[in-house]
Structure formats: structure tokens, C-alpha cells
Coordinates of C-alpha atoms and ligand atoms in Angstrom, one line a residue:
L212 CA -12.0 -34.2 52.2
I213 CA -10.9 -37.7 52.9
M214 CA -14.3 -39.0 51.7
V215 CA -14.0 -37.0 48.5
I216 CA -10.5 -38.5 47.8
G217 CA -11.8 -41.9 48.7
A218 CA -14.7 -41.6 46.3
L219 CA -12.3 -40.4 43.5
I220 CA -10.0 -43.4 44.1
T221 CA -12.9 -45.8 44.1
A222 CA -14.1 -44.2 40.8
R223 CA -10.6 -44.5 39.2
W224 CA -9.9 -48.0 40.4
I225 CA -13.2 -49.8 40.3
V226 CA -15.9 -47.9 38.5
Q227 CA -13.8 -46.8 35.4
P228 CA -12.5 -50.3 34.6
I229 CA -15.8 -52.0 35.1
D230 CA -17.4 -49.4 32.9
R231 CA -14.8 -50.1 30.3
L232 CA -15.5 -53.8 30.6
S233 CA -19.2 -53.4 30.2
R234 CA -18.7 -51.1 27.2
T235 CA -16.4 -53.6 25.6
A236 CA -19.0 -56.4 26.2
R237 CA -21.8 -54.3 24.8
A238 CA -19.7 -53.4 21.7
L239 CA -18.9 -57.1 21.1
G240 CA -22.5 -58.0 21.6
A241 CA -23.5 -55.4 19.0
G242 CA -21.1 -57.1 16.5
E243 CA -18.2 -54.7 16.8
L244 CA -15.7 -57.6 16.8
S245 CA -12.6 -55.4 17.1
A246 CA -13.6 -54.1 20.5
R247 CA -11.2 -55.0 23.4
S248 CA -11.0 -53.8 27.0
R249 CA -7.2 -53.8 27.1
L250 CA -7.1 -53.3 30.9
A251 CA -3.6 -53.4 32.1
R252 CA -4.1 -54.6 35.7
S253 CA -3.0 -57.6 37.6
D254 CA -6.0 -58.0 39.8
E255 CA -9.4 -59.8 39.3
I256 CA -10.8 -57.1 37.1
G257 CA -7.7 -57.2 34.9
E258 CA -8.0 -60.9 34.7
L259 CA -11.6 -60.6 33.6
G260 CA -10.7 -58.0 31.0
Y261 CA -7.9 -60.3 29.7
R262 CA -10.3 -63.2 29.4
I263 CA -12.9 -61.1 27.5
D264 CA -10.3 -59.8 25.1
E265 CA -9.0 -63.4 24.5
M266 CA -12.5 -64.6 23.8
A267 CA -13.0 -61.8 21.4
D268 CA -9.8 -62.7 19.6
R269 CA -11.0 -66.3 19.2
I270 CA -14.4 -65.3 18.0
E271 CA -12.9 -62.9 15.5
R272 CA -10.5 -65.6 14.2
L273 CA -13.2 -68.2 13.8
L274 CA -15.5 -65.8 11.9
V275 CA -12.7 -64.7 9.6
T276 CA -11.8 -68.4 9.0
E277 CA -15.3 -69.3 8.1
K278 CA -15.7 -66.4 5.7
E279 CA -12.4 -67.2 4.1
L280 CA -13.4 -70.8 3.6
L281 CA -16.6 -69.8 2.0
A282 CA -14.9 -67.2 -0.3
N283 CA -12.3 -69.7 -1.3
V284 CA -14.7 -72.5 -2.1
A285 CA -17.0 -70.2 -4.0
H286 CA -14.0 -69.0 -6.0
E287 CA -12.9 -72.6 -6.7
L288 CA -16.4 -73.4 -7.9
R289 CA -16.7 -70.4 -10.3
T290 CA -14.3 -71.5 -13.0
P291 CA -15.8 -75.0 -13.6
L292 CA -19.3 -73.7 -13.3
T293 CA -18.6 -71.1 -16.0
R294 CA -17.0 -73.7 -18.2
I295 CA -19.9 -76.0 -17.8
G296 CA -22.4 -73.2 -18.5
V297 CA -20.5 -72.3 -21.7
A298 CA -20.4 -75.9 -22.8
L299 CA -24.2 -76.2 -22.2
D300 CA -24.8 -73.1 -24.2
L301 CA -22.8 -74.4 -27.1
A302 CA -24.5 -77.7 -27.0
G303 CA -27.9 -75.9 -26.8
E304 CA -27.0 -73.9 -30.0
G305 CA -26.3 -77.2 -31.7
D306 CA -22.5 -76.8 -31.7
S307 CA -21.8 -80.2 -30.1
E308 CA -18.2 -80.3 -31.5
A309 CA -17.2 -77.2 -29.5
A310 CA -19.1 -78.4 -26.5
R311 CA -17.2 -81.7 -26.6
A312 CA -13.9 -79.9 -26.8
S313 CA -14.4 -78.3 -23.5
L314 CA -15.2 -81.6 -21.7
A315 CA -11.6 -82.4 -21.1
E316 CA -11.0 -79.1 -19.3
I317 CA -14.2 -79.6 -17.3
A318 CA -13.0 -83.0 -16.3
I319 CA -9.7 -81.5 -15.0
D320 CA -11.7 -78.8 -13.1
I321 CA -13.8 -81.5 -11.5
A322 CA -10.8 -83.6 -10.5
E323 CA -9.4 -80.5 -8.8
L324 CA -12.7 -79.9 -7.0
E325 CA -12.7 -83.5 -5.9
T326 CA -9.3 -83.0 -4.3
I327 CA -10.6 -79.9 -2.4
V328 CA -13.7 -81.7 -1.2
D329 CA -11.4 -84.7 -0.1
D330 CA -9.1 -82.3 1.7
I331 CA -12.1 -80.6 3.5
L332 CA -13.5 -84.0 4.5
T333 CA -10.2 -85.4 5.7
A334 CA -9.6 -82.2 7.7
M335 CA -13.0 -82.6 9.3
R336 CA -12.4 -86.2 10.1
F337 CA -9.1 -85.3 11.8
E338 CA -11.0 -82.6 13.7
V339 CA -13.5 -85.1 15.0
A340 CA -11.1 -88.0 15.7
S341 CA -8.1 -85.8 16.7
S342 CA -5.2 -88.1 17.4
E343 CA -7.2 -91.3 17.0
F344 CA -7.4 -90.8 13.3
P345 CA -7.3 -94.4 11.8
L346 CA -4.2 -94.8 9.6
K347 CA -4.0 -97.6 7.2
R348 CA -0.3 -98.1 7.6
A349 CA 2.0 -100.3 5.5
V350 CA 5.8 -100.7 5.5
L351 CA 6.9 -99.0 2.3
P352 CA 10.1 -97.9 0.6
P353 CA 10.3 -94.1 0.7
A354 CA 11.3 -94.1 -3.0
E355 CA 7.8 -95.5 -3.9
I356 CA 6.1 -92.4 -2.3
A357 CA 8.6 -90.0 -3.9
D358 CA 8.4 -91.6 -7.4
A359 CA 4.6 -91.6 -7.3
A360 CA 4.5 -87.9 -6.2
A361 CA 7.1 -87.0 -8.8
S362 CA 5.3 -88.6 -11.7
R363 CA 2.1 -86.9 -10.6
L364 CA 3.8 -83.5 -10.6
R365 CA 5.4 -84.1 -14.0
A366 CA 2.0 -85.2 -15.5
R367 CA 0.2 -82.1 -14.1
H368 CA 2.9 -79.6 -15.0
P369 CA 5.0 -81.1 -17.8
S370 CA 7.0 -77.9 -18.5
R371 CA 8.1 -77.2 -15.0
P372 CA 11.8 -78.0 -14.4
F373 CA 11.9 -80.5 -11.6
V374 CA 14.6 -82.8 -10.1
T375 CA 14.3 -85.6 -7.6
N376 CA 17.2 -86.9 -5.6
V377 CA 16.3 -90.0 -3.6
A378 CA 19.2 -91.5 -1.6
R379 CA 19.9 -95.2 -2.1
D380 CA 19.3 -97.9 0.5
L381 CA 16.9 -95.8 2.5
P382 CA 15.2 -97.6 5.4
A383 CA 11.5 -98.3 5.0
I384 CA 8.8 -96.1 6.6
H385 CA 5.5 -97.2 8.2
V386 CA 2.9 -94.9 6.7
D387 CA -0.6 -94.6 5.3
R388 CA 0.2 -94.7 1.6
V389 CA -2.8 -92.6 0.4
L390 CA -2.5 -89.9 3.2
F391 CA 1.3 -89.7 3.1
R392 CA 1.3 -89.3 -0.7
R393 CA -1.2 -86.5 -0.2
V394 CA 1.3 -84.7 2.0
I395 CA 4.1 -84.8 -0.6
D396 CA 1.6 -84.0 -3.4
N397 CA 0.4 -80.9 -1.5
L398 CA 3.9 -79.7 -0.9
L399 CA 4.9 -80.1 -4.5
E400 CA 1.7 -78.5 -5.7
N401 CA 2.4 -75.5 -3.4
A402 CA 6.0 -75.3 -4.7
H403 CA 4.6 -75.1 -8.2
K404 CA 1.7 -72.8 -7.5
Y405 CA 3.8 -70.3 -5.6
S406 CA 6.6 -70.1 -8.2
P407 CA 4.9 -68.0 -10.8
D408 CA 8.0 -68.0 -13.1
G409 CA 7.5 -71.2 -15.0
R410 CA 11.2 -71.6 -15.4
A411 CA 11.9 -71.6 -11.6
P412 CA 13.0 -75.2 -10.7
L413 CA 11.5 -77.4 -8.0
S414 CA 13.1 -80.3 -6.2
L415 CA 12.3 -83.2 -4.1
E416 CA 15.0 -84.8 -2.0
V417 CA 14.7 -87.9 0.2
A418 CA 17.4 -88.8 2.6
C419 CA 18.0 -90.5 5.9
D420 CA 18.9 -88.5 9.1
A421 CA 19.2 -90.1 12.5
K422 CA 16.7 -93.0 12.1
R423 CA 14.3 -90.7 10.3
V424 CA 13.5 -90.4 6.7
V425 CA 13.4 -86.8 5.5
F426 CA 11.5 -85.6 2.5
E427 CA 12.5 -82.1 1.4
V428 CA 10.6 -80.0 -1.1
R429 CA 12.4 -76.8 -2.4
D430 CA 11.3 -74.0 -4.6
K431 CA 12.6 -70.7 -5.7
G432 CA 9.2 -69.0 -5.8
I433 CA 7.6 -66.0 -4.0
G434 CA 8.5 -67.2 -0.5
I435 CA 6.5 -66.6 2.6
L436 CA 6.6 -63.4 4.7
T437 CA 8.2 -63.9 8.1
D438 CA 5.0 -62.7 9.8
D439 CA 3.0 -65.3 7.8
L440 CA 5.3 -68.3 8.6
P441 CA 3.7 -69.2 11.9
K442 CA 0.2 -69.0 10.4
V443 CA 0.6 -71.2 7.3
F444 CA -0.4 -74.4 9.2
T445 CA -3.7 -72.7 10.3
A446 CA -6.7 -74.0 8.5
F447 CA -7.9 -71.7 5.7
F448 CA -5.0 -69.3 6.1
R449 CA -3.7 -68.0 2.8
G450 CA -0.9 -65.5 2.3
D451 CA -1.8 -62.1 0.9
K452 CA -0.5 -62.8 -2.5
S453 CA -2.4 -66.1 -2.7
R454 CA -5.5 -64.4 -1.4
S455 CA -5.5 -62.2 -4.4
R456 CA -6.8 -65.4 -6.0
E457 CA -4.5 -65.7 -8.9
T458 CA -3.9 -69.1 -7.6
G459 CA -6.6 -71.5 -6.6
G460 CA -6.8 -73.1 -3.2
V461 CA -8.7 -73.0 0.1
G462 CA -5.8 -72.9 2.5
L463 CA -6.0 -76.5 3.8
G464 CA -3.0 -78.2 2.1
L465 CA -0.4 -77.4 4.9
T466 CA -2.9 -77.9 7.7
L467 CA -3.6 -81.4 6.5
A468 CA 0.0 -82.1 5.8
K469 CA 0.9 -81.2 9.4
R470 CA -1.9 -83.3 10.9
I471 CA -1.1 -86.3 8.7
V472 CA 2.7 -86.1 9.4
E473 CA 2.1 -85.7 13.2
A474 CA -0.3 -88.6 13.2
H475 CA 2.6 -90.6 11.9
G476 CA 4.9 -89.4 14.7
G477 CA 6.8 -87.1 12.3
T478 CA 7.5 -83.4 12.1
I479 CA 7.1 -80.8 9.4
E480 CA 9.2 -77.6 9.2
I481 CA 9.2 -74.7 6.8
T482 CA 11.9 -72.2 6.1
S483 CA 11.3 -69.4 3.6
K484 CA 12.6 -66.1 2.4
P485 CA 10.3 -63.7 0.5
G486 CA 11.5 -63.4 -3.1
E487 CA 13.9 -66.3 -2.7
G488 CA 12.0 -69.4 -2.1
T489 CA 10.7 -72.0 0.3
N490 CA 12.0 -75.2 1.8
V491 CA 9.7 -77.7 3.5
R492 CA 11.1 -80.7 5.5
V493 CA 9.0 -83.6 6.5
A494 CA 10.6 -86.2 8.7
V495 CA 9.1 -89.5 9.7
P496 CA 10.6 -92.3 11.9
A497 CA 12.3 -95.1 9.9
V498 CA 11.3 -98.7 10.5
D499 CA 14.1 -100.5 12.4
Ligands
ATP664 N1 6.0 -73.1 -1.4 C1 5.3 -72.0 -1.0 N2 5.8 -70.8 -1.4 C2 5.2 -69.6 -1.0 N3 4.1 -69.6 -0.2 C3 3.6 -70.8 0.2 C4 4.1 -72.0 -0.1 N4 3.4 -73.0 0.4 C5 2.4 -72.4 1.1 N5 2.5 -71.1 1.0 C6 1.6 -70.1 1.6 O1 0.9 -70.7 2.7 C7 -0.5 -70.6 2.4 C8 -1.2 -71.9 2.9 O2 -0.8 -73.0 2.1 P1 -1.8 -74.2 2.0 O3 -1.1 -75.2 1.1 O4 -2.2 -74.7 3.3 O5 -3.0 -73.6 1.2 P2 -3.3 -73.2 -0.3 O6 -2.2 -73.6 -1.1 O7 -3.5 -71.7 -0.3 O8 -4.6 -73.9 -0.7 P3 -4.8 -75.5 -0.8 O9 -3.5 -76.2 -0.5 O10 -5.9 -75.9 0.2 O11 -5.2 -75.7 -2.2 C9 -0.7 -70.4 1.0 O12 -1.9 -69.7 0.6 C10 0.6 -69.5 0.7 O13 0.3 -68.2 1.0
MG665 MG1 -1.6 -75.7 -1.0

């Protein structure tokens, strides 16, 4: 009897979990990426199960990310390619006037594609160089960055209500002009893109707070779901509504913004309420 009980205990405690582990590993190997062992044990077998599950989580995330990037880039390419195709057809049919008319739109599409390619390349350079990313820093007045970003937004979206409020006598900041402007451009572009009601106002405020210069971009757009908030800085993450592809984008803007800001010794924070709007604060050290 004792032997039978002993055998049962061994089966329950050792054989079953190991069987579960090997079934999980087999399922993962067969491409069933949602398989997990979910062993709730605090011994070595439990530890092994936990590691396998963790690895599966990571692989699943990576694959999803890669698929999303491909889908997003393909989506971004479609509009300009269609336009170019139409223009070529028109030119082929001898209607060079109509073909020429679409050139301006094609140029805008291509400029947007260039920004995306730039973002992807910069993100990859950051990935490779991590914290050693070479910044071409200069001592600049924050107003210069704010004014440049504001004029760009006004030029791109002339009918959008937009106010800037730049405090006077701000201390200078020591930043890479091109990269830092890219941060503010990305934030303003998001504020515009995720405010589908064209009358919803955006704002850019620049102020000084405890030896830091703070750039704050606000919108009254769709906002971000509380569950999504921690994910928005993850490369290629796009919220559900953005993923429905009414808006263009590949999900790199905030990832890059965070890396650039942190490379400058600064911080970036987002607060948002679905249906009410979003507020992004970028703070960088002021020059003494
Ligand atoms: N101001 C905002 N309001 C609402 N949602 C936002 C806002 N900014 C970002 N998001 C959400 O966070 C996601 C990630 O933003 P991010 O700027 O990184 O990528 P993207 O705008 O989708 O694409 P990209 O910036 O690469 O063109 C967006 O897809 C969107 O769901
Ligand atoms: Mg964006």
C-alpha cells in the first residue's frame, strides 16, 4: 500500500508537471505560440516552467511586433504607390496636365515616407548604440525649438486651432537640435492625428520648473485607454483605434521621443483620459 501511495505521489508531483512542461515545449515548437505551462510551484520544476512561459511571452511579443511593423509600413506605402500608379496611367494616356496635378500630392506622400524611414533608421541606430548615441548638442533657447515646431504644425495643418505659450526668460537647453525638434514634432503630430474633430484645439507650452525646461503638448482628442498607457512607448505599438488604420503611422514616434529625451538626461510622461484628451510632458535639464 505504501508503495502504491508513494507511486501516486511521485506521479502527481514529478511526472505530471514534467509532462505538462514537455507538452508546452512541444506546442511552442509546433508554432502554437499561446501555449504556456502555468505551473504554480516554487521548486525547480516551477522555476523551469516560469522561464519557459516567460520566453514564450517574449517570442510572442517579438513576432507580433515584427508583423505589425510590416503591416504598418506596407500600409504607408500603399497610398503613394497608388497615386504614382494613377499619375503614370494618366501620363501614359497622354493627359500630362492631370498627371502633373497629382505630383504635388505625391511629393507630400514621399516626404512623409522619408520621415518614416528616418524614424526607423534612427530607432535602429539607438538600438545598436544604446546609450552611446552620438548627440550633436548645442546650447539653444527653448523658444527656438518651440517656434520651429509650431510653424511646422501650422504649415502642415493650417486649419487646426493651435496655441503656443512660451514663458519669457527661459534658461537655455543643451540639446541636439534636429533630434529634439523631432521629439516635439512627433508629439504635435500625434496630438493632431488623434484629434479627429478638426476643431479640437492643440497647445504647446514651454515653462521652467526646478532647473528643468518643460515642453507640454496637450490635445482634446480620443485619449489613450488606461491599459494602453504603459505600452505607448513600446516600438511599433499602436492603440486599437489607430490600428484600424484611419491614421497613418508605424508606432515609432513615442518610442523615439522617449529614447531621444532620455539620451538628453530628460524625462517624458503622458497622462490621458479616453474621450477627453492627452497631455505629454517632456522635461530636460536647463543649462546653468
Ligand atoms: N495624443 C495622443 N492621443 C491619443 N492616442 C495617442 C496619442 N499619442 C499617441 N497615441 C497612441 O499611442 C500610439 C503610439 O504612438 P506613436 O507616436 O509611437 O506611433 P504612431 O503615431 O501610431 O505612429 P508614428 O508616430 O510612428 O507615425 C498611437 O498609435 C496611439 O494609439
Ligand atoms: Mg506618432
